[in-house]
PDB file of C-alpha atoms in Angstrom:
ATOM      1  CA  UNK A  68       0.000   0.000   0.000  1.00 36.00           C
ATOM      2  CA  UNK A  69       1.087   3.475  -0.768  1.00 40.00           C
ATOM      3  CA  UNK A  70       3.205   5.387   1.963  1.00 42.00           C
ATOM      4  CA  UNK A  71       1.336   8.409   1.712  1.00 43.00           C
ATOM      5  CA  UNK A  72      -2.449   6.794   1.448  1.00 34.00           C
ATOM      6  CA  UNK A  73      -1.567   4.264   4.463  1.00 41.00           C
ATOM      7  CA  UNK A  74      -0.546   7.803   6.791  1.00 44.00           C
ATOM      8  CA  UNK A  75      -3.715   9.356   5.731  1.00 42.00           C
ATOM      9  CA  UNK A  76      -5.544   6.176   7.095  1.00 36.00           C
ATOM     10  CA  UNK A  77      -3.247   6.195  10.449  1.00 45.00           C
ATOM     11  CA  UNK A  78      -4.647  10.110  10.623  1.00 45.00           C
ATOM     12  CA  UNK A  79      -8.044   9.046  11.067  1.00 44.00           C
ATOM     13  CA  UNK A  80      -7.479   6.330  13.772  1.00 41.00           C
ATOM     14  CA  UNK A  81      -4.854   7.705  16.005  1.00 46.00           C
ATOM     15  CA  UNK A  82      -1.976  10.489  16.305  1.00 47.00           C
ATOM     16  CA  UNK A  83       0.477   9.560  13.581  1.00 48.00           C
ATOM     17  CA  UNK A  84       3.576   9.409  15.323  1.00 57.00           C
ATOM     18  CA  UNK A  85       5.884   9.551  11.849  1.00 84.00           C
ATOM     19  CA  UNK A  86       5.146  13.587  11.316  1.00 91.00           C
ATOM     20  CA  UNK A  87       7.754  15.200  11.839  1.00 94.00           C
ATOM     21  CA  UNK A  88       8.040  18.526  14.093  1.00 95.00           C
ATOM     22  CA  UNK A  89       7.492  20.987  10.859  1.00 96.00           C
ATOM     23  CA  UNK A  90       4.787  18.734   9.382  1.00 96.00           C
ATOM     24  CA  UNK A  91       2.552  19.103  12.965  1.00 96.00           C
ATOM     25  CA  UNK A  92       3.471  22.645  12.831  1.00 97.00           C
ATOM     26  CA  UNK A  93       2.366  23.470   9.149  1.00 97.00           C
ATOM     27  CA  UNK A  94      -1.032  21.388   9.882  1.00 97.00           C
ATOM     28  CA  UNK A  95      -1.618  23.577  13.157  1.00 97.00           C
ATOM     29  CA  UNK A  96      -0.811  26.648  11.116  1.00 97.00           C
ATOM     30  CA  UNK A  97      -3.529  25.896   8.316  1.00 97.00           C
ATOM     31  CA  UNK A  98      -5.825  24.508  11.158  1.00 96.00           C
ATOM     32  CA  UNK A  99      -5.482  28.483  12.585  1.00 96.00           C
ATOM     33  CA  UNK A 100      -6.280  29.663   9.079  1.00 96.00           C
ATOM     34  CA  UNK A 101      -2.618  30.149   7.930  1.00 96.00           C
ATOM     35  CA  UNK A 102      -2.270  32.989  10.383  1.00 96.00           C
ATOM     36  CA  UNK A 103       0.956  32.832  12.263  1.00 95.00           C
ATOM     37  CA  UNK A 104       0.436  35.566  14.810  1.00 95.00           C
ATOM     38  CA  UNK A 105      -2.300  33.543  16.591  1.00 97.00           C
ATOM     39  CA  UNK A 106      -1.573  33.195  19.965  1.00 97.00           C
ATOM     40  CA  UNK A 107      -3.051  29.741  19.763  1.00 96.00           C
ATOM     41  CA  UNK A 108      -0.845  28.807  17.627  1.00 98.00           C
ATOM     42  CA  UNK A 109       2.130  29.950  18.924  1.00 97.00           C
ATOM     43  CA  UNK A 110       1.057  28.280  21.955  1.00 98.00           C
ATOM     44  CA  UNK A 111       0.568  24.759  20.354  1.00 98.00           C
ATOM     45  CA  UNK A 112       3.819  25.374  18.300  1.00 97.00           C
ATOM     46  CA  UNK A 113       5.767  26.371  21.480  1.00 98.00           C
ATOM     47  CA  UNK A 114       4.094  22.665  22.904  1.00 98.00           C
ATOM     48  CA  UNK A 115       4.815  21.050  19.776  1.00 97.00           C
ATOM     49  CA  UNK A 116       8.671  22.280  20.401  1.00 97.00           C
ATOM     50  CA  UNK A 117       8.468  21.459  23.994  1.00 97.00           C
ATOM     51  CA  UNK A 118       7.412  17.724  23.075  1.00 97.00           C
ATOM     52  CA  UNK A 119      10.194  17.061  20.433  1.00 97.00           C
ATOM     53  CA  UNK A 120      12.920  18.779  22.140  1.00 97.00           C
ATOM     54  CA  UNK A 121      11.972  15.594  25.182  1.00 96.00           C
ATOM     55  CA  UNK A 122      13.315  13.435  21.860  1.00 95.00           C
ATOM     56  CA  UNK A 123      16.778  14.788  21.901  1.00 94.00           C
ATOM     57  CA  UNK A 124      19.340  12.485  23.152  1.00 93.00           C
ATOM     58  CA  UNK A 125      22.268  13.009  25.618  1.00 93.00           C
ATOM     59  CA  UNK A 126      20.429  15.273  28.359  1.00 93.00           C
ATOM     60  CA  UNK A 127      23.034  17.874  27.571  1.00 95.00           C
ATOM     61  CA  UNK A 128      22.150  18.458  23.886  1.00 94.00           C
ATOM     62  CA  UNK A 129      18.637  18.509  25.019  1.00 96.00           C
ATOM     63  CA  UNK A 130      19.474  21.035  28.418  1.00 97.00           C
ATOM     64  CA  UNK A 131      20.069  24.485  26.277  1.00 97.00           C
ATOM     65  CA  UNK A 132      16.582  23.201  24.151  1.00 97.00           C
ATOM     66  CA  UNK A 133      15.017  23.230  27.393  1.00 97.00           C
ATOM     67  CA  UNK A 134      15.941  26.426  28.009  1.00 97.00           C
ATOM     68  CA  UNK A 135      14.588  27.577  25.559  1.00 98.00           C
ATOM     69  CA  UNK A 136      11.237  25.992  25.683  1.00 98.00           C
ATOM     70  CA  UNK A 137      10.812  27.078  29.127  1.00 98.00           C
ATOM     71  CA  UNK A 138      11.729  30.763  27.825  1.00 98.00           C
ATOM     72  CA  UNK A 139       8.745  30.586  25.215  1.00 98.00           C
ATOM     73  CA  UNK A 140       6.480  28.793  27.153  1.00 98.00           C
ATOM     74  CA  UNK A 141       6.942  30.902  30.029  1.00 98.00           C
ATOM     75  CA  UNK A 142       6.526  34.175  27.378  1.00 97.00           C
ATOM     76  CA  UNK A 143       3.494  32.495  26.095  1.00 97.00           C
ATOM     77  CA  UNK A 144       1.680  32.334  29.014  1.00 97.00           C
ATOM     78  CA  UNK A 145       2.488  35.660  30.166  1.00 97.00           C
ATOM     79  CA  UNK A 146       1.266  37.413  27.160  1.00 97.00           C
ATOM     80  CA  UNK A 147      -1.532  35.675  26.105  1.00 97.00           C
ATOM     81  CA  UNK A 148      -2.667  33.889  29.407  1.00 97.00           C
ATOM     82  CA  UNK A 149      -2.765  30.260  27.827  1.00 97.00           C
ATOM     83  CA  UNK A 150      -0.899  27.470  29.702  1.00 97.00           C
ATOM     84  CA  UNK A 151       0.140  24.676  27.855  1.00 97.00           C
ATOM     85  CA  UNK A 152       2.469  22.476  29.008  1.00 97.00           C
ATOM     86  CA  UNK A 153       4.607  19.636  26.563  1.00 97.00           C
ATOM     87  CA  UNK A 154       3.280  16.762  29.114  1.00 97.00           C
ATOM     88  CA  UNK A 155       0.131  17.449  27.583  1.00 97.00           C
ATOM     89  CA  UNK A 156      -1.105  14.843  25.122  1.00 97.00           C
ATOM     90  CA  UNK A 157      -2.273  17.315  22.579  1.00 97.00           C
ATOM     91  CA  UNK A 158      -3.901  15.634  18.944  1.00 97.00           C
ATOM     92  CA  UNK A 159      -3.555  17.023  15.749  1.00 97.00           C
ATOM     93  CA  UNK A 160      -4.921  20.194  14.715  1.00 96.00           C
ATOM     94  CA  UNK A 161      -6.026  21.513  17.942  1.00 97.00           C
ATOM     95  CA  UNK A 162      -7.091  25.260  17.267  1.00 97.00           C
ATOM     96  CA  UNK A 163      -7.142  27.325  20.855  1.00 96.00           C
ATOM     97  CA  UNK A 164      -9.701  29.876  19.660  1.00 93.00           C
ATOM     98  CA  UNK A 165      -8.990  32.934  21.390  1.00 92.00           C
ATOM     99  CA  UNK A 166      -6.462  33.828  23.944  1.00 93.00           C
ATOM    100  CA  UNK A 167      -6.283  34.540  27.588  1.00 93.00           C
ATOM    101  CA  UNK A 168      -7.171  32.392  31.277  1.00 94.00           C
ATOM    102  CA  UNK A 169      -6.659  28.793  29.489  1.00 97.00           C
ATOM    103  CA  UNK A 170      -5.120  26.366  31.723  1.00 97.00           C
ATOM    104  CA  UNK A 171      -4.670  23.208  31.512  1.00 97.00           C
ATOM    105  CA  UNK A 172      -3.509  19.831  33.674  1.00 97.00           C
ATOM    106  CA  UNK A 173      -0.523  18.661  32.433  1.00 96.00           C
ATOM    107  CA  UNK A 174      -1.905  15.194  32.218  1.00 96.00           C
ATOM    108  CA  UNK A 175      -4.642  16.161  29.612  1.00 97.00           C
ATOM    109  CA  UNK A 176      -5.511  14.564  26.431  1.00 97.00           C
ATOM    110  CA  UNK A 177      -7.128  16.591  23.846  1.00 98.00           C
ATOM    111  CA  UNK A 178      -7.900  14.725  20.544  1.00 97.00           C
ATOM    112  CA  UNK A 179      -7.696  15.399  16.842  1.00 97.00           C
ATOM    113  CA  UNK A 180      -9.294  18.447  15.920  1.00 97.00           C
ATOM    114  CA  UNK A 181     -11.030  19.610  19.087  1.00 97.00           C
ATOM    115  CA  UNK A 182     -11.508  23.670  19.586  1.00 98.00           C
ATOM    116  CA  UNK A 183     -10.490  24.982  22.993  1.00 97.00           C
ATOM    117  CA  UNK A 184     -11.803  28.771  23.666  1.00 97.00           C
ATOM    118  CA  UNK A 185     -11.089  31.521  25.780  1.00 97.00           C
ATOM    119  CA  UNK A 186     -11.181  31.388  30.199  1.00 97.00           C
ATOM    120  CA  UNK A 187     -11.100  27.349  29.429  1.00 97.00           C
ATOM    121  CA  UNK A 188      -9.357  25.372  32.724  1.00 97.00           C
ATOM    122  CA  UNK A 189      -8.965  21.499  31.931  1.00 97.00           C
ATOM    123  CA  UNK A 190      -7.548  21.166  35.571  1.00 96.00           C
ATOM    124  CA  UNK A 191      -7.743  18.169  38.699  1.00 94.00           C
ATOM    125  CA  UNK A 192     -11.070  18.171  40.712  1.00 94.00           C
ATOM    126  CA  UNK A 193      -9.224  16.704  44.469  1.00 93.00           C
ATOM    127  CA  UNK A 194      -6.277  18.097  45.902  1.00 91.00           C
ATOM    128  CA  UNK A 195      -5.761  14.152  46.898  1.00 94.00           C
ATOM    129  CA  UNK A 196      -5.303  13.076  43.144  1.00 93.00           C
ATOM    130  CA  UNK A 197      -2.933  15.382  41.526  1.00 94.00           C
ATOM    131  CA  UNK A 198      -2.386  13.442  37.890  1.00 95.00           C
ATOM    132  CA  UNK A 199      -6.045  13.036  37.447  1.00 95.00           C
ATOM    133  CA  UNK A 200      -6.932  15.229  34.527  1.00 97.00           C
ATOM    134  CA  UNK A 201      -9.484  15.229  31.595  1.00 97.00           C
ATOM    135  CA  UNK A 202      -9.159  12.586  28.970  1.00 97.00           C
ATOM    136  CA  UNK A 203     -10.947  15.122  25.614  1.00 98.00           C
ATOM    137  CA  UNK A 204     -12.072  13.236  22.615  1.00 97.00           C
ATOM    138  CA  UNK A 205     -11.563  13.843  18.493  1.00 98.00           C
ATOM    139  CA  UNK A 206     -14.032  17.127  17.583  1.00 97.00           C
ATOM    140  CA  UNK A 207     -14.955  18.270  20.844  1.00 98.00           C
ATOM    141  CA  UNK A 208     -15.678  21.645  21.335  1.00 97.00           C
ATOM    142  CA  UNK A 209     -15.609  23.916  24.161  1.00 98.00           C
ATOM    143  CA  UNK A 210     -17.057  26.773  24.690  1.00 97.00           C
ATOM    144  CA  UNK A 211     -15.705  30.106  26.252  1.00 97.00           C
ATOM    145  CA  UNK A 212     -15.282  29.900  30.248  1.00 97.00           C
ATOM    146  CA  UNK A 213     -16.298  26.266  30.364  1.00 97.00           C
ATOM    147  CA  UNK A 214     -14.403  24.414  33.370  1.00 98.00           C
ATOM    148  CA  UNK A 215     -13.718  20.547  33.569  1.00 97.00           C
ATOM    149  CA  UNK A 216     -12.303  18.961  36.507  1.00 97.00           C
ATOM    150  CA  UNK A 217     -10.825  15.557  37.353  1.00 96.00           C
ATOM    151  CA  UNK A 218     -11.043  12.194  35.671  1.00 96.00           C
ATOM    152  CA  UNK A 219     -13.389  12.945  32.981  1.00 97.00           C
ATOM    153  CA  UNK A 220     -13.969  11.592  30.103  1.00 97.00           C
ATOM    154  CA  UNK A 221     -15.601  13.778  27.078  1.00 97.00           C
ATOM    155  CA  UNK A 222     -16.505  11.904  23.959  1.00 96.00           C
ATOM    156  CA  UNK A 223     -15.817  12.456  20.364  1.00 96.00           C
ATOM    157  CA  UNK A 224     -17.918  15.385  18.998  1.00 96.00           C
ATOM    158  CA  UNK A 225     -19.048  16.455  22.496  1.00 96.00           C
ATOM    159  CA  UNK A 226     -20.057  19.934  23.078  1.00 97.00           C
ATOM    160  CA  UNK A 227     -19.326  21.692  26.589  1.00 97.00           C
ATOM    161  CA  UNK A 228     -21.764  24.985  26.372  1.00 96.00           C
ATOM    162  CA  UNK A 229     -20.080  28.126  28.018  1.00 96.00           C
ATOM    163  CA  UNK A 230     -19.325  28.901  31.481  1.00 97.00           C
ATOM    164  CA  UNK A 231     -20.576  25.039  32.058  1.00 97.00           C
ATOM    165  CA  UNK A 232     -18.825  23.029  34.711  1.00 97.00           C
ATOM    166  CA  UNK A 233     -18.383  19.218  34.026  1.00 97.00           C
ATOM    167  CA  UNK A 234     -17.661  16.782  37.028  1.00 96.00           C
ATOM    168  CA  UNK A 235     -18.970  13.778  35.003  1.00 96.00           C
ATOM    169  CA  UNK A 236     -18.788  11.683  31.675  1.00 96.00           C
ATOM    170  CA  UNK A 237     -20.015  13.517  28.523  1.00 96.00           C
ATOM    171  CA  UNK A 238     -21.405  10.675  26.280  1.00 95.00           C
ATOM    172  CA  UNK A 239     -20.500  11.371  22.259  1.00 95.00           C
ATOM    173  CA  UNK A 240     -22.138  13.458  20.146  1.00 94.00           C
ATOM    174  CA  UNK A 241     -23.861  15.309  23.593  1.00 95.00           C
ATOM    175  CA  UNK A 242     -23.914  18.759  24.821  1.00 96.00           C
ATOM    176  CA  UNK A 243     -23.275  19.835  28.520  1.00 97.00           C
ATOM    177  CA  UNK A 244     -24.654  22.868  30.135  1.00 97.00           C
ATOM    178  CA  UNK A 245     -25.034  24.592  32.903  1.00 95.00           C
ATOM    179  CA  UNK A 246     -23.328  24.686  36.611  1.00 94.00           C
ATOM    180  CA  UNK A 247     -23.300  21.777  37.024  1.00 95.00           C
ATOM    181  CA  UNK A 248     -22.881  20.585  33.838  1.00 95.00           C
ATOM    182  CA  UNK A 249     -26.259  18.688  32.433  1.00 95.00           C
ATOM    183  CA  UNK A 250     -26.857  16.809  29.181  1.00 95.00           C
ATOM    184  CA  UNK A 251     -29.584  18.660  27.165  1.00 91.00           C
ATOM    185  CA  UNK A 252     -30.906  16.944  24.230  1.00 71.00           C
ATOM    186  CA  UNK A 253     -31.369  18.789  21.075  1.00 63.00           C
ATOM    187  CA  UNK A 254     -35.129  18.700  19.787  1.00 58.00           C
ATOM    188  CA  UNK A 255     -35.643  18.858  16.195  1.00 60.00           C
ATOM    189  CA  UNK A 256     -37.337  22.656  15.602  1.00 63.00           C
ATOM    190  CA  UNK A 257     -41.007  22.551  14.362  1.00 59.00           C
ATOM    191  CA  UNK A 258     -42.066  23.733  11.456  1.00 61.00           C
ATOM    192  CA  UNK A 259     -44.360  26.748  11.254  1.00 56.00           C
TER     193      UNK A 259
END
C-alpha cells in the first residue's frame, strides 16, 4: 500500500507518530487559518517544540533546548494567558480559539481536531489526586469559560456549552450545560 495513502488512514485512527516537528506545525498553522500571529498557535507550536525537544538524546544536547522551551512557554503564558504544558497529550490540529485564562492539567488529552476557547481550565477536581486530569475526545468543542475537573472523560464530537462546569462523563455526540454541567438533548425545531 502506498506510503502516503496508508498515513492518511493512520490520521483518522490515532496520532500519527511519523510527522515530523514541521509537518505538525504546518497542519496547526492551516488549522489556525494560515495565520501565524495567533496566539493559539504559537502556543501549540511552542508545545509542539516542547514535546520534540523531550526526543533529543544526551540530556546535555537537550538542556540548552530546554531552556529555551521554558523561555517561550513561560513568554506564552504571560502574554496571552494560555498554559500549555509539553506533558500534555495534545492531537492534531487543535485550534485554541482565542487567547487569555486557558489552563490546563498537564496530564490532559485533547484529541484530533477539538476547539479549545477563551477562560477554558482542563484542571484536577481533588487536591488528593494530583495526575487526574481530563481525557478530551476527536471534535470536541468547548465553549468560552467552560471548566472541567478531574477524571473525565468527554466523547468524540461532544459539546461543553459556556461557562458550564463538568464533574462527570459527557457521552458522544452530547452537549453539557449549565453549573453543574447537564446533558440537554437537542429537539428537532417545528415547522411553522
Amino acid at each position: 500500500m502506498d506510503t502516503q495513502l496508508q498515513a492518511k488512514i493512520n490520521t483518522d485512527n490515532k496520532i500519527n507518530t511519523n510527522l515530523s516537528i514541521w509537518q505538525q506545525v504546518h497542519e496547526d498553522w492551516v488549522a489556525h487559518g494560515r495565520d501565524w500571529t495567533k496566539p493559539g498557535f504559537r502556543a501549540v507550536a511552542v508545545h509542539r517544540f516542547g514535546v520534540w525537544r523531550m526526543k533529543v538524546q544526551p540530556k546535555l544536547l537537550r538542556a540548552p533546548l530546554s531552556i529555551l522551551y521554558r523561555m517561550l512557554f513561560r513568554k506564552i503564558r504571560n502574554t496571552y494567558g494560555i498554559e500549555l504544558p509539553y506533558s500534555v497529550k495534545l492531537g492534531r490540529r487543535v485550534i485554541f480559539e482565542h487567547q487569555g485564562a486557558i489552563v490546563i492539567h498537564g496530564n490532559c488529552e485533547i484529541g484530533d481536531d477539538s476547539i479549545i476557547r477563551q477562560g477554558v481550565t482542563l484542571g484536577n477536581r481533588y487536591l488528593e489526586h494530583p495526575f487526574d486530569a481530563p481525557k478530551l475526545g476527536r471534535h470536541v468543542n468547548v465553549g468560552a469559560g467552560a471548566k472541567i475537573f478531574g477524571n473525565v472523560t468527554i466523547n468524540d464530537g461532544a459539546n461543553i456549552g459556556a461557562n458550564a462546569v463538568v464533574l462527570n462523563d459527557v457521552p458522544s455526540k452530547a452537549t453539557a450545560v449549565g453549573i453543574p454541567a447537564k446533558i440537554i438533548t437537542n429537539y428537532p425545531k417545528s415547522k411553522k
